[in-house]
mmCIF file of C-alpha atoms in Angstrom:
data_model
loop_
_atom_site.group_PDB
_atom_site.id
_atom_site.type_symbol
_atom_site.label_atom_id
_atom_site.label_comp_id
_atom_site.label_asym_id
_atom_site.label_seq_id
_atom_site.Cartn_x
_atom_site.Cartn_y
_atom_site.Cartn_z
ATOM 1 C CA UNK A 6 49.636 86.858 127.429
ATOM 2 C CA UNK A 7 46.612 89.208 127.515
ATOM 3 C CA UNK A 8 43.302 87.934 126.124
ATOM 4 C CA UNK A 9 43.110 88.037 122.352
ATOM 5 C CA UNK A 10 39.453 89.023 122.083
ATOM 6 C CA UNK A 11 37.989 92.410 122.921
ATOM 7 C CA UNK A 12 34.518 93.853 122.480
ATOM 8 C CA UNK A 13 33.357 97.421 121.911
ATOM 9 C CA UNK A 14 29.827 98.763 121.562
ATOM 10 C CA UNK A 15 29.590 97.619 117.936
ATOM 11 C CA UNK A 16 32.660 95.495 117.243
ATOM 12 C CA UNK A 17 34.592 92.385 118.175
ATOM 13 C CA UNK A 18 38.376 92.624 117.870
ATOM 14 C CA UNK A 19 40.250 89.346 117.933
ATOM 15 C CA UNK A 20 43.480 87.667 116.972
ATOM 16 C CA UNK A 21 43.073 84.963 114.358
ATOM 17 C CA UNK A 22 44.847 81.680 113.673
ATOM 18 C CA UNK A 23 45.834 79.950 110.419
ATOM 19 C CA UNK A 24 42.453 78.204 110.234
ATOM 20 C CA UNK A 25 40.943 81.675 109.693
ATOM 21 C CA UNK A 26 42.925 82.252 106.485
ATOM 22 C CA UNK A 27 39.870 81.937 104.185
ATOM 23 C CA UNK A 28 38.056 84.657 106.163
ATOM 24 C CA UNK A 29 41.037 87.007 105.933
ATOM 25 C CA UNK A 30 41.519 86.224 102.256
ATOM 26 C CA UNK A 31 37.851 87.074 101.608
ATOM 27 C CA UNK A 32 38.450 90.507 103.181
ATOM 28 C CA UNK A 33 41.459 91.204 100.955
ATOM 29 C CA UNK A 34 39.716 89.999 97.816
ATOM 30 C CA UNK A 35 36.664 92.189 98.524
ATOM 31 C CA UNK A 36 38.876 95.214 99.186
ATOM 32 C CA UNK A 37 41.666 94.713 96.649
ATOM 33 C CA UNK A 38 41.028 97.872 94.611
ATOM 34 C CA UNK A 39 40.072 99.939 97.682
ATOM 35 C CA UNK A 40 43.320 99.124 99.533
ATOM 36 C CA UNK A 41 45.636 99.182 96.507
ATOM 37 C CA UNK A 42 46.564 102.921 96.649
ATOM 38 C CA UNK A 43 47.585 102.623 100.329
ATOM 39 C CA UNK A 44 49.619 99.405 100.402
ATOM 40 C CA UNK A 45 52.770 97.889 98.888
ATOM 41 C CA UNK A 46 52.404 96.124 95.562
ATOM 42 C CA UNK A 47 50.976 92.646 96.115
ATOM 43 C CA UNK A 48 51.889 89.582 94.069
ATOM 44 C CA UNK A 49 49.338 86.969 93.093
ATOM 45 C CA UNK A 50 50.532 84.751 95.965
ATOM 46 C CA UNK A 51 49.130 87.329 98.416
ATOM 47 C CA UNK A 52 45.626 86.377 97.287
ATOM 48 C CA UNK A 53 45.909 82.723 98.304
ATOM 49 C CA UNK A 54 44.780 80.979 101.503
ATOM 50 C CA UNK A 55 48.291 79.552 101.943
ATOM 51 C CA UNK A 56 49.813 83.031 102.131
ATOM 52 C CA UNK A 57 47.357 84.170 104.786
ATOM 53 C CA UNK A 58 47.681 80.962 106.801
ATOM 54 C CA UNK A 59 51.448 81.556 106.970
ATOM 55 C CA UNK A 60 50.938 85.230 107.855
ATOM 56 C CA UNK A 61 48.479 84.381 110.624
ATOM 57 C CA UNK A 62 50.964 81.844 112.020
ATOM 58 C CA UNK A 63 53.690 84.541 112.022
ATOM 59 C CA UNK A 64 51.289 87.004 113.680
ATOM 60 C CA UNK A 65 50.517 84.470 116.418
ATOM 61 C CA UNK A 66 54.205 83.738 116.995
ATOM 62 C CA UNK A 67 55.037 87.466 117.221
ATOM 63 C CA UNK A 68 52.139 88.035 119.613
ATOM 64 C CA UNK A 69 53.323 85.194 121.861
ATOM 65 C CA UNK A 70 56.814 86.732 121.871
ATOM 66 C CA UNK A 71 55.411 90.167 122.770
ATOM 67 C CA UNK A 72 56.730 91.642 119.512
ATOM 68 C CA UNK A 73 53.406 92.510 117.872
ATOM 69 C CA UNK A 74 49.634 92.404 118.204
ATOM 70 C CA UNK A 75 47.256 92.125 115.234
ATOM 71 C CA UNK A 76 43.506 92.192 115.802
ATOM 72 C CA UNK A 77 40.845 91.670 113.149
ATOM 73 C CA UNK A 78 37.595 93.610 113.269
ATOM 74 C CA UNK A 79 34.138 92.086 113.052
ATOM 75 C CA UNK A 80 30.714 93.610 113.556
ATOM 76 C CA UNK A 81 29.072 92.209 116.669
ATOM 77 C CA UNK A 82 26.808 89.382 115.645
ATOM 78 C CA UNK A 83 28.745 88.729 112.423
ATOM 79 C CA UNK A 84 32.058 87.132 113.335
ATOM 80 C CA UNK A 85 32.291 85.352 109.999
ATOM 81 C CA UNK A 86 33.173 88.477 107.999
ATOM 82 C CA UNK A 87 36.308 90.558 108.614
ATOM 83 C CA UNK A 88 35.714 94.299 108.161
ATOM 84 C CA UNK A 89 39.236 95.459 108.972
ATOM 85 C CA UNK A 90 42.282 95.061 111.129
ATOM 86 C CA UNK A 91 44.660 96.955 113.334
ATOM 87 C CA UNK A 92 48.191 95.993 114.127
ATOM 88 C CA UNK A 93 50.845 97.085 116.562
ATOM 89 C CA UNK A 94 54.200 95.966 115.183
ATOM 90 C CA UNK A 95 57.901 96.272 115.963
ATOM 91 C CA UNK A 96 57.256 96.473 119.692
ATOM 92 C CA UNK A 97 60.457 97.652 121.323
ATOM 93 C CA UNK A 98 60.998 97.310 125.075
ATOM 94 C CA UNK A 99 63.687 98.800 127.296
ATOM 95 C CA UNK A 100 63.837 102.578 127.573
ATOM 96 C CA UNK A 101 61.946 103.055 124.266
ATOM 97 C CA UNK A 102 58.645 101.177 124.960
ATOM 98 C CA UNK A 103 57.334 101.960 121.495
ATOM 99 C CA UNK A 104 55.621 100.404 118.479
ATOM 100 C CA UNK A 105 54.196 101.166 115.053
ATOM 101 C CA UNK A 106 50.472 101.203 114.336
ATOM 102 C CA UNK A 107 48.842 100.150 111.091
ATOM 103 C CA UNK A 108 45.149 99.774 110.341
ATOM 104 C CA UNK A 109 42.738 99.202 107.470
ATOM 105 C CA UNK A 110 39.001 99.060 107.023
ATOM 106 C CA UNK A 111 36.617 97.560 104.486
ATOM 107 C CA UNK A 112 35.807 100.147 101.820
ATOM 108 C CA UNK A 113 32.076 99.545 102.350
ATOM 109 C CA UNK A 114 32.378 100.326 106.079
ATOM 110 C CA UNK A 115 34.159 103.701 106.033
ATOM 111 C CA UNK A 116 32.833 106.888 107.655
ATOM 112 C CA UNK A 117 30.882 105.040 110.348
ATOM 113 C CA UNK A 118 33.350 105.460 113.210
ATOM 114 C CA UNK A 119 34.338 101.788 113.301
ATOM 115 C CA UNK A 120 38.080 102.404 113.082
ATOM 116 C CA UNK A 121 38.043 105.107 115.743
ATOM 117 C CA UNK A 122 36.082 102.755 118.019
ATOM 118 C CA UNK A 123 38.450 99.844 117.354
ATOM 119 C CA UNK A 124 41.606 101.908 117.824
ATOM 120 C CA UNK A 125 40.375 103.299 121.156
ATOM 121 C CA UNK A 126 40.257 99.743 122.450
ATOM 122 C CA UNK A 127 43.513 98.700 120.777
ATOM 123 C CA UNK A 128 45.381 101.689 122.202
ATOM 124 C CA UNK A 129 44.030 100.967 125.676
ATOM 125 C CA UNK A 130 45.345 97.382 125.373
ATOM 126 C CA UNK A 131 48.771 98.418 124.071
ATOM 127 C CA UNK A 132 49.219 101.093 126.748
ATOM 128 C CA UNK A 133 47.742 99.258 129.754
ATOM 129 C CA UNK A 134 48.384 95.564 129.074
ATOM 130 C CA UNK A 135 51.641 95.920 127.126
ATOM 131 C CA UNK A 136 52.902 98.938 129.096
ATOM 132 C CA UNK A 137 54.088 100.892 126.066
ATOM 133 C CA UNK A 138 54.832 104.614 126.155
ATOM 134 C CA UNK A 139 54.685 105.567 122.469
ATOM 135 C CA UNK A 140 52.655 104.535 119.407
ATOM 136 C CA UNK A 141 53.717 105.787 115.983
ATOM 137 C CA UNK A 142 51.516 105.864 112.887
ATOM 138 C CA UNK A 143 52.907 106.955 109.520
ATOM 139 C CA UNK A 144 50.263 108.143 107.057
ATOM 140 C CA UNK A 145 50.365 109.331 103.447
ATOM 141 C CA UNK A 146 49.409 113.031 103.566
ATOM 142 C CA UNK A 147 46.589 112.668 100.997
ATOM 143 C CA UNK A 148 44.929 109.979 103.159
ATOM 144 C CA UNK A 149 42.833 112.600 104.923
ATOM 145 C CA UNK A 150 40.399 110.067 106.405
ATOM 146 C CA UNK A 151 43.213 108.147 108.087
ATOM 147 C CA UNK A 152 44.789 111.324 109.443
ATOM 148 C CA UNK A 153 41.413 112.389 110.837
ATOM 149 C CA UNK A 154 41.043 109.078 112.703
ATOM 150 C CA UNK A 155 44.339 109.385 114.582
ATOM 151 C CA UNK A 156 43.860 113.106 115.241
ATOM 152 C CA UNK A 157 40.507 112.319 116.932
ATOM 153 C CA UNK A 158 42.396 109.897 119.176
ATOM 154 C CA UNK A 159 44.973 112.504 120.236
ATOM 155 C CA UNK A 160 47.900 111.689 117.937
ATOM 156 C CA UNK A 161 50.140 114.653 117.105
ATOM 157 C CA UNK A 162 52.301 115.226 114.065
ATOM 158 C CA UNK A 163 56.045 115.040 114.569
ATOM 159 C CA UNK A 164 56.757 116.035 110.991
ATOM 160 C CA UNK A 165 57.038 114.656 107.495
ATOM 161 C CA UNK A 166 59.134 111.601 106.688
ATOM 162 C CA UNK A 167 60.199 111.983 103.058
ATOM 163 C CA UNK A 168 60.016 108.936 100.806
ATOM 164 C CA UNK A 169 59.273 106.830 103.881
ATOM 165 C CA UNK A 170 57.607 103.735 102.410
ATOM 166 C CA UNK A 171 57.238 102.239 98.954
ATOM 167 C CA UNK A 172 53.488 102.199 98.452
ATOM 168 C CA UNK A 173 51.909 100.851 95.274
ATOM 169 C CA UNK A 174 55.345 101.002 93.654
ATOM 170 C CA UNK A 175 56.152 104.626 94.579
ATOM 171 C CA UNK A 176 58.270 105.993 97.445
ATOM 172 C CA UNK A 177 55.690 108.016 99.367
ATOM 173 C CA UNK A 178 56.127 110.755 101.960
ATOM 174 C CA UNK A 179 54.352 110.057 105.256
ATOM 175 C CA UNK A 180 53.177 112.255 108.121
ATOM 176 C CA UNK A 181 54.712 110.907 111.329
ATOM 177 C CA UNK A 182 51.888 110.844 113.914
ATOM 178 C CA UNK A 183 52.565 109.927 117.544
ATOM 179 C CA UNK A 184 50.489 109.231 120.642
ATOM 180 C CA UNK A 185 52.163 109.120 124.041
ATOM 181 C CA UNK A 186 50.959 107.228 127.076
ATOM 182 C CA UNK A 187 50.961 110.137 129.503
ATOM 183 C CA UNK A 188 50.270 107.806 132.443
ATOM 184 C CA UNK A 189 53.795 106.350 132.307
#
């Protein structure tokens, strides 16, 4: 399994374990209202350390199996405070060699280039270490900031997926953005 810690100029990206649940929970509590318009409805159990400990255990198991990779973002020099995450999920092997990308950033840290910096490293890992050919990101059209991030990284639109995901209780259309690993 590839290393689960990566560094960029300003960030540390690392996989976490169940013992890190309080740190992850702190991130979600701080960003509850900021993330709410972009995520599924969350029950009260989501905002408990037990929920995040279980989720981190599932993430670790999926990473070990080569089915997913979730990395949490920290500013260099402050590895006690999560400022975001990126995740490659539903990794499919065989002739497809594809996955889905999801990412989120602390509302107080937007417009500083952190997500672009983190995704550059994450995409390098998923293409080089995992050998994938295709990464798909599905983004609500009004999330202009998120669309701008993937466009800067070379993703291209493959169209609109109508009523693609139920976000904050509403079936939302999503722009289907794709980046290909041209080296394969």
